């Protein structure tokens, strides 16, 4: 029993950039896993170690940290519109690795939450009942996912995104900070929802929704001076 528990908790992280380092931090401080090594493609091994752990090529990791004894987490961001993370996810699965998900304990979650493998879900989420989150999904900190919504595989959700109830989100989508999706919307595969975008209708695959940036008023603009006077009593 002791040996089985030890093996179950062994993890290697695919990646060597900042998100891989963060994955190690979260797994080791808020899960039962202990990270044993970082892994990259063979051609990208440029050092023997990273943050005190071995840095190995994929083929070498198969020998030293085999799938029969170790799990893997693919820690890659939205690079290549999520396709690189998707590619490495399938590469790891094909050789037999079980892909571990991380779900931060510092969130509001319900027992019926359905989450796939290799997900990375950070703190301060509000995820309502009957939500399904697919495989290889990244959900950064502080989001709201409404009841009955479905998040497709390989999607990346940045911080402070609001996805209202009963939305159906496709695969490989990207949601920028502060974007908002109205309830009952269907978002096709490979959609890019930019920062501050407000989506109120269905989007076909490969759509781009652009948010409008703030209007900047110069210091001598009378509208800006009037607003400052109204709210703060000064000009």
mmCIF file of N, CA, C and O in Angstrom, residues 120-181:
data_model
loop_
_atom_site.group_PDB
_atom_site.id
_atom_site.type_symbol
_atom_site.label_atom_id
_atom_site.label_comp_id
_atom_site.label_asym_id
_atom_site.label_seq_id
_atom_site.Cartn_x
_atom_site.Cartn_y
_atom_site.Cartn_z
ATOM 1 N N UNK A 120 -5.639 22.773 -15.490
ATOM 2 C CA UNK A 120 -4.899 23.615 -14.550
ATOM 3 C C UNK A 120 -5.833 24.747 -14.155
ATOM 4 O O UNK A 120 -6.024 25.707 -14.905
ATOM 5 N N UNK A 121 -6.465 24.607 -12.984
ATOM 6 C CA UNK A 121 -7.527 25.513 -12.552
ATOM 7 C C UNK A 121 -7.064 26.195 -11.271
ATOM 8 O O UNK A 121 -6.942 25.552 -10.220
ATOM 9 N N UNK A 122 -6.824 27.490 -11.345
ATOM 10 C CA UNK A 122 -6.224 28.215 -10.232
ATOM 11 C C UNK A 122 -7.276 28.758 -9.268
ATOM 12 O O UNK A 122 -8.444 28.421 -9.344
ATOM 13 N N UNK A 123 -6.849 29.611 -8.343
ATOM 14 C CA UNK A 123 -7.648 29.998 -7.200
ATOM 15 C C UNK A 123 -8.785 30.968 -7.530
ATOM 16 O O UNK A 123 -8.823 31.586 -8.582
ATOM 17 N N UNK A 124 -9.715 31.062 -6.560
ATOM 18 C CA UNK A 124 -10.812 32.038 -6.585
ATOM 19 C C UNK A 124 -11.764 31.875 -7.769
ATOM 20 O O UNK A 124 -12.251 32.858 -8.329
ATOM 21 N N UNK A 125 -12.056 30.638 -8.123
ATOM 22 C CA UNK A 125 -13.067 30.385 -9.157
ATOM 23 C C UNK A 125 -14.450 30.285 -8.513
ATOM 24 O O UNK A 125 -14.593 29.760 -7.409
ATOM 25 N N UNK A 126 -15.464 30.763 -9.240
ATOM 26 C CA UNK A 126 -16.845 30.425 -8.919
ATOM 27 C C UNK A 126 -17.348 29.567 -10.070
ATOM 28 O O UNK A 126 -17.592 30.067 -11.173
ATOM 29 N N UNK A 127 -17.443 28.271 -9.823
ATOM 30 C CA UNK A 127 -17.911 27.339 -10.849
ATOM 31 C C UNK A 127 -19.203 26.717 -10.323
ATOM 32 O O UNK A 127 -19.192 25.989 -9.331
ATOM 33 N N UNK A 128 -20.290 27.010 -10.976
ATOM 34 C CA UNK A 128 -21.606 26.626 -10.483
ATOM 35 C C UNK A 128 -21.930 25.160 -10.812
ATOM 36 O O UNK A 128 -21.165 24.488 -11.521
ATOM 37 N N UNK A 129 -23.045 24.652 -10.293
ATOM 38 C CA UNK A 129 -23.391 23.243 -10.512
ATOM 39 C C UNK A 129 -23.555 22.883 -11.986
ATOM 40 O O UNK A 129 -23.814 23.738 -12.835
ATOM 41 N N UNK A 130 -23.416 21.610 -12.261
ATOM 42 C CA UNK A 130 -23.627 20.969 -13.571
ATOM 43 C C UNK A 130 -22.740 21.547 -14.661
ATOM 44 O O UNK A 130 -23.134 21.626 -15.830
ATOM 45 N N UNK A 131 -21.526 21.939 -14.304
ATOM 46 C CA UNK A 131 -20.547 22.414 -15.287
ATOM 47 C C UNK A 131 -19.655 21.254 -15.706
ATOM 48 O O UNK A 131 -19.237 20.437 -14.880
ATOM 49 N N UNK A 132 -19.361 21.177 -16.997
ATOM 50 C CA UNK A 132 -18.423 20.177 -17.518
ATOM 51 C C UNK A 132 -17.225 20.898 -18.122
ATOM 52 O O UNK A 132 -17.381 21.767 -18.982
ATOM 53 N N UNK A 133 -16.031 20.533 -17.658
ATOM 54 C CA UNK A 133 -14.784 21.095 -18.182
ATOM 55 C C UNK A 133 -14.016 19.968 -18.847
ATOM 56 O O UNK A 133 -13.744 18.934 -18.230
ATOM 57 N N UNK A 134 -13.675 20.154 -20.111
ATOM 58 C CA UNK A 134 -13.028 19.098 -20.883
ATOM 59 C C UNK A 134 -11.586 18.854 -20.497
ATOM 60 O O UNK A 134 -11.134 19.204 -19.402
ATOM 61 N N UNK A 135 -10.829 18.248 -21.405
ATOM 62 C CA UNK A 135 -9.433 17.899 -21.148
ATOM 63 C C UNK A 135 -8.496 19.047 -21.516
ATOM 64 O O UNK A 135 -8.758 19.805 -22.455
ATOM 65 N N UNK A 136 -7.396 19.151 -20.751
ATOM 66 C CA UNK A 136 -6.304 20.054 -21.116
ATOM 67 C C UNK A 136 -6.746 21.518 -21.145
ATOM 68 O O UNK A 136 -6.327 22.294 -21.993
ATOM 69 N N UNK A 137 -7.586 21.883 -20.200
ATOM 70 C CA UNK A 137 -8.130 23.247 -20.112
ATOM 71 C C UNK A 137 -7.360 24.023 -19.042
ATOM 72 O O UNK A 137 -7.110 23.504 -17.949
ATOM 73 N N UNK A 138 -6.989 25.250 -19.347
ATOM 74 C CA UNK A 138 -6.361 26.151 -18.370
ATOM 75 C C UNK A 138 -7.378 27.216 -17.992
ATOM 76 O O UNK A 138 -7.951 27.884 -18.861
ATOM 77 N N UNK A 139 -7.620 27.361 -16.684
ATOM 78 C CA UNK A 139 -8.505 28.417 -16.185
ATOM 79 C C UNK A 139 -7.719 29.194 -15.134
ATOM 80 O O UNK A 139 -7.480 28.690 -14.039
ATOM 81 N N UNK A 140 -7.296 30.387 -15.485
ATOM 82 C CA UNK A 140 -6.485 31.186 -14.580
ATOM 83 C C UNK A 140 -7.342 31.668 -13.415
ATOM 84 O O UNK A 140 -8.466 31.217 -13.240
ATOM 85 N N UNK A 141 -6.873 32.570 -12.604
ATOM 86 C CA UNK A 141 -7.539 32.895 -11.339
ATOM 87 C C UNK A 141 -8.761 33.801 -11.513
ATOM 88 O O UNK A 141 -8.822 34.633 -12.422
ATOM 89 N N UNK A 142 -9.730 33.628 -10.620
ATOM 90 C CA UNK A 142 -10.811 34.587 -10.447
ATOM 91 C C UNK A 142 -11.872 34.656 -11.522
ATOM 92 O O UNK A 142 -12.276 35.746 -11.922
ATOM 93 N N UNK A 143 -12.396 33.517 -11.993
ATOM 94 C CA UNK A 143 -13.403 33.507 -13.054
ATOM 95 C C UNK A 143 -14.763 33.035 -12.543
ATOM 96 O O UNK A 143 -14.863 32.428 -11.480
ATOM 97 N N UNK A 144 -15.785 33.290 -13.342
ATOM 98 C CA UNK A 144 -17.136 32.784 -13.061
ATOM 99 C C UNK A 144 -17.587 31.940 -14.240
ATOM 100 O O UNK A 144 -17.602 32.416 -15.382
ATOM 101 N N UNK A 145 -17.951 30.686 -13.957
ATOM 102 C CA UNK A 145 -18.510 29.808 -14.990
ATOM 103 C C UNK A 145 -19.902 29.393 -14.535
ATOM 104 O O UNK A 145 -20.059 28.721 -13.510
ATOM 105 N N UNK A 146 -20.901 29.811 -15.285
ATOM 106 C CA UNK A 146 -22.280 29.612 -14.881
ATOM 107 C C UNK A 146 -22.772 28.185 -15.028
ATOM 108 O O UNK A 146 -22.217 27.371 -15.776
ATOM 109 N N UNK A 147 -23.832 27.879 -14.321
ATOM 110 C CA UNK A 147 -24.392 26.534 -14.256
ATOM 111 C C UNK A 147 -24.732 25.996 -15.644
ATOM 112 O O UNK A 147 -25.192 26.714 -16.514
ATOM 113 N N UNK A 148 -24.472 24.716 -15.818
ATOM 114 C CA UNK A 148 -24.835 24.034 -17.056
ATOM 115 C C UNK A 148 -23.930 24.319 -18.228
ATOM 116 O O UNK A 148 -24.202 23.857 -19.337
ATOM 117 N N UNK A 149 -22.836 25.053 -18.015
ATOM 118 C CA UNK A 149 -21.951 25.384 -19.132
ATOM 119 C C UNK A 149 -20.958 24.259 -19.413
ATOM 120 O O UNK A 149 -20.613 23.470 -18.528
ATOM 121 N N UNK A 150 -20.499 24.201 -20.663
ATOM 122 C CA UNK A 150 -19.543 23.188 -21.108
ATOM 123 C C UNK A 150 -18.327 23.908 -21.680
ATOM 124 O O UNK A 150 -18.461 24.775 -22.545
ATOM 125 N N UNK A 151 -17.137 23.554 -21.200
ATOM 126 C CA UNK A 151 -15.897 24.139 -21.690
ATOM 127 C C UNK A 151 -15.158 23.065 -22.489
ATOM 128 O O UNK A 151 -14.802 22.013 -21.949
ATOM 129 N N UNK A 152 -14.920 23.326 -23.773
ATOM 130 C CA UNK A 152 -14.305 22.334 -24.644
ATOM 131 C C UNK A 152 -12.820 22.117 -24.382
ATOM 132 O O UNK A 152 -12.139 22.940 -23.746
ATOM 133 N N UNK A 153 -12.299 21.004 -24.896
ATOM 134 C CA UNK A 153 -10.899 20.624 -24.697
ATOM 135 C C UNK A 153 -9.937 21.714 -25.176
ATOM 136 O O UNK A 153 -10.198 22.408 -26.156
ATOM 137 N N UNK A 154 -8.799 21.812 -24.473
ATOM 138 C CA UNK A 154 -7.643 22.641 -24.874
ATOM 139 C C UNK A 154 -7.933 24.140 -24.857
ATOM 140 O O UNK A 154 -7.181 24.925 -25.440
ATOM 141 N N UNK A 155 -8.994 24.557 -24.186
ATOM 142 C CA UNK A 155 -9.333 25.977 -24.112
ATOM 143 C C UNK A 155 -8.537 26.658 -23.004
ATOM 144 O O UNK A 155 -8.156 26.028 -22.018
ATOM 145 N N UNK A 156 -8.288 27.957 -23.180
ATOM 146 C CA UNK A 156 -7.546 28.753 -22.200
ATOM 147 C C UNK A 156 -8.418 29.934 -21.786
ATOM 148 O O UNK A 156 -8.854 30.721 -22.626
ATOM 149 N N UNK A 157 -8.658 30.050 -20.478
ATOM 150 C CA UNK A 157 -9.472 31.138 -19.935
ATOM 151 C C UNK A 157 -8.591 31.963 -19.008
ATOM 152 O O UNK A 157 -8.087 31.456 -18.008
ATOM 153 N N UNK A 158 -8.374 33.222 -19.353
ATOM 154 C CA UNK A 158 -7.560 34.105 -18.519
ATOM 155 C C UNK A 158 -8.363 34.518 -17.278
ATOM 156 O O UNK A 158 -9.364 33.890 -16.946
ATOM 157 N N UNK A 159 -7.929 35.572 -16.592
ATOM 158 C CA UNK A 159 -8.563 35.948 -15.323
ATOM 159 C C UNK A 159 -9.796 36.838 -15.502
ATOM 160 O O UNK A 159 -9.907 37.598 -16.465
ATOM 161 N N UNK A 160 -10.720 36.733 -14.535
ATOM 162 C CA UNK A 160 -11.900 37.592 -14.425
ATOM 163 C C UNK A 160 -12.794 37.520 -15.661
ATOM 164 O O UNK A 160 -13.386 38.523 -16.087
ATOM 165 N N UNK A 161 -12.907 36.336 -16.191
ATOM 166 C CA UNK A 161 -13.822 36.072 -17.303
ATOM 167 C C UNK A 161 -15.165 35.629 -16.719
ATOM 168 O O UNK A 161 -15.208 34.877 -15.739
ATOM 169 N N UNK A 162 -16.250 36.084 -17.313
ATOM 170 C CA UNK A 162 -17.594 35.658 -16.906
ATOM 171 C C UNK A 162 -18.223 34.884 -18.059
ATOM 172 O O UNK A 162 -18.455 35.443 -19.135
ATOM 173 N N UNK A 163 -18.463 33.606 -17.826
ATOM 174 C CA UNK A 163 -19.199 32.767 -18.778
ATOM 175 C C UNK A 163 -20.522 32.441 -18.111
ATOM 176 O O UNK A 163 -20.557 31.725 -17.102
ATOM 177 N N UNK A 164 -21.598 32.993 -18.611
ATOM 178 C CA UNK A 164 -22.893 32.830 -17.959
ATOM 179 C C UNK A 164 -23.452 31.418 -18.171
ATOM 180 O O UNK A 164 -22.844 30.588 -18.833
ATOM 181 N N UNK A 165 -24.620 31.178 -17.620
ATOM 182 C CA UNK A 165 -25.170 29.830 -17.593
ATOM 183 C C UNK A 165 -25.489 29.244 -18.953
ATOM 184 O O UNK A 165 -25.848 29.951 -19.893
ATOM 185 N N UNK A 166 -25.339 27.921 -19.048
ATOM 186 C CA UNK A 166 -25.720 27.136 -20.226
ATOM 187 C C UNK A 166 -25.016 27.577 -21.504
ATOM 188 O O UNK A 166 -25.607 27.557 -22.592
ATOM 189 N N UNK A 167 -23.760 27.979 -21.377
ATOM 190 C CA UNK A 167 -22.953 28.273 -22.565
ATOM 191 C C UNK A 167 -22.231 27.008 -23.015
ATOM 192 O O UNK A 167 -21.892 26.148 -22.198
ATOM 193 N N UNK A 168 -22.002 26.903 -24.299
ATOM 194 C CA UNK A 168 -21.280 25.765 -24.866
ATOM 195 C C UNK A 168 -20.041 26.308 -25.574
ATOM 196 O O UNK A 168 -20.147 26.913 -26.636
ATOM 197 N N UNK A 169 -18.872 26.076 -24.970
ATOM 198 C CA UNK A 169 -17.617 26.618 -25.479
ATOM 199 C C UNK A 169 -16.867 25.528 -26.239
ATOM 200 O O UNK A 169 -16.673 24.429 -25.723
ATOM 201 N N UNK A 170 -16.431 25.830 -27.446
ATOM 202 C CA UNK A 170 -15.748 24.849 -28.273
ATOM 203 C C UNK A 170 -14.317 24.569 -27.848
ATOM 204 O O UNK A 170 -13.859 25.012 -26.790
ATOM 205 N N UNK A 171 -13.600 23.867 -28.696
ATOM 206 C CA UNK A 171 -12.218 23.482 -28.415
ATOM 207 C C UNK A 171 -11.236 24.580 -28.817
ATOM 208 O O UNK A 171 -11.489 25.350 -29.734
ATOM 209 N N UNK A 172 -10.128 24.613 -28.093
ATOM 210 C CA UNK A 172 -8.986 25.490 -28.401
ATOM 211 C C UNK A 172 -9.346 26.975 -28.424
ATOM 212 O O UNK A 172 -8.702 27.764 -29.114
ATOM 213 N N UNK A 173 -10.352 27.371 -27.673
ATOM 214 C CA UNK A 173 -10.716 28.782 -27.619
ATOM 215 C C UNK A 173 -9.805 29.530 -26.649
ATOM 216 O O UNK A 173 -9.178 28.940 -25.772
ATOM 217 N N UNK A 174 -9.741 30.845 -26.806
ATOM 218 C CA UNK A 174 -8.994 31.701 -25.891
ATOM 219 C C UNK A 174 -9.905 32.828 -25.422
ATOM 220 O O UNK A 174 -10.551 33.495 -26.232
ATOM 221 N N UNK A 175 -9.931 33.034 -24.089
ATOM 222 C CA UNK A 175 -10.730 34.098 -23.493
ATOM 223 C C UNK A 175 -9.813 35.060 -22.759
ATOM 224 O O UNK A 175 -9.135 34.686 -21.808
ATOM 225 N N UNK A 176 -9.776 36.319 -23.188
ATOM 226 C CA UNK A 176 -8.939 37.323 -22.555
ATOM 227 C C UNK A 176 -9.526 37.844 -21.251
ATOM 228 O O UNK A 176 -10.706 37.627 -20.934
ATOM 229 N N UNK A 177 -8.716 38.551 -20.500
ATOM 230 C CA UNK A 177 -9.108 39.103 -19.206
ATOM 231 C C UNK A 177 -10.361 39.973 -19.343
ATOM 232 O O UNK A 177 -10.498 40.775 -20.277
ATOM 233 N N UNK A 178 -11.300 39.759 -18.417
ATOM 234 C CA UNK A 178 -12.532 40.560 -18.319
ATOM 235 C C UNK A 178 -13.498 40.376 -19.485
ATOM 236 O O UNK A 178 -14.407 41.188 -19.664
ATOM 237 N N UNK A 179 -13.348 39.343 -20.272
ATOM 238 C CA UNK A 179 -14.339 39.086 -21.317
ATOM 239 C C UNK A 179 -15.599 38.481 -20.697
ATOM 240 O O UNK A 179 -15.559 37.880 -19.616
ATOM 241 N N UNK A 180 -16.715 38.638 -21.390
ATOM 242 C CA UNK A 180 -18.015 38.223 -20.865
ATOM 243 C C UNK A 180 -18.817 37.524 -21.960
ATOM 244 O O UNK A 180 -18.892 38.014 -23.084
ATOM 245 N N UNK A 181 -19.421 36.390 -21.594
ATOM 246 C CA UNK A 181 -20.250 35.634 -22.541
ATOM 247 C C UNK A 181 -21.662 35.538 -21.976
ATOM 248 O O UNK A 181 -21.858 35.042 -20.859
#
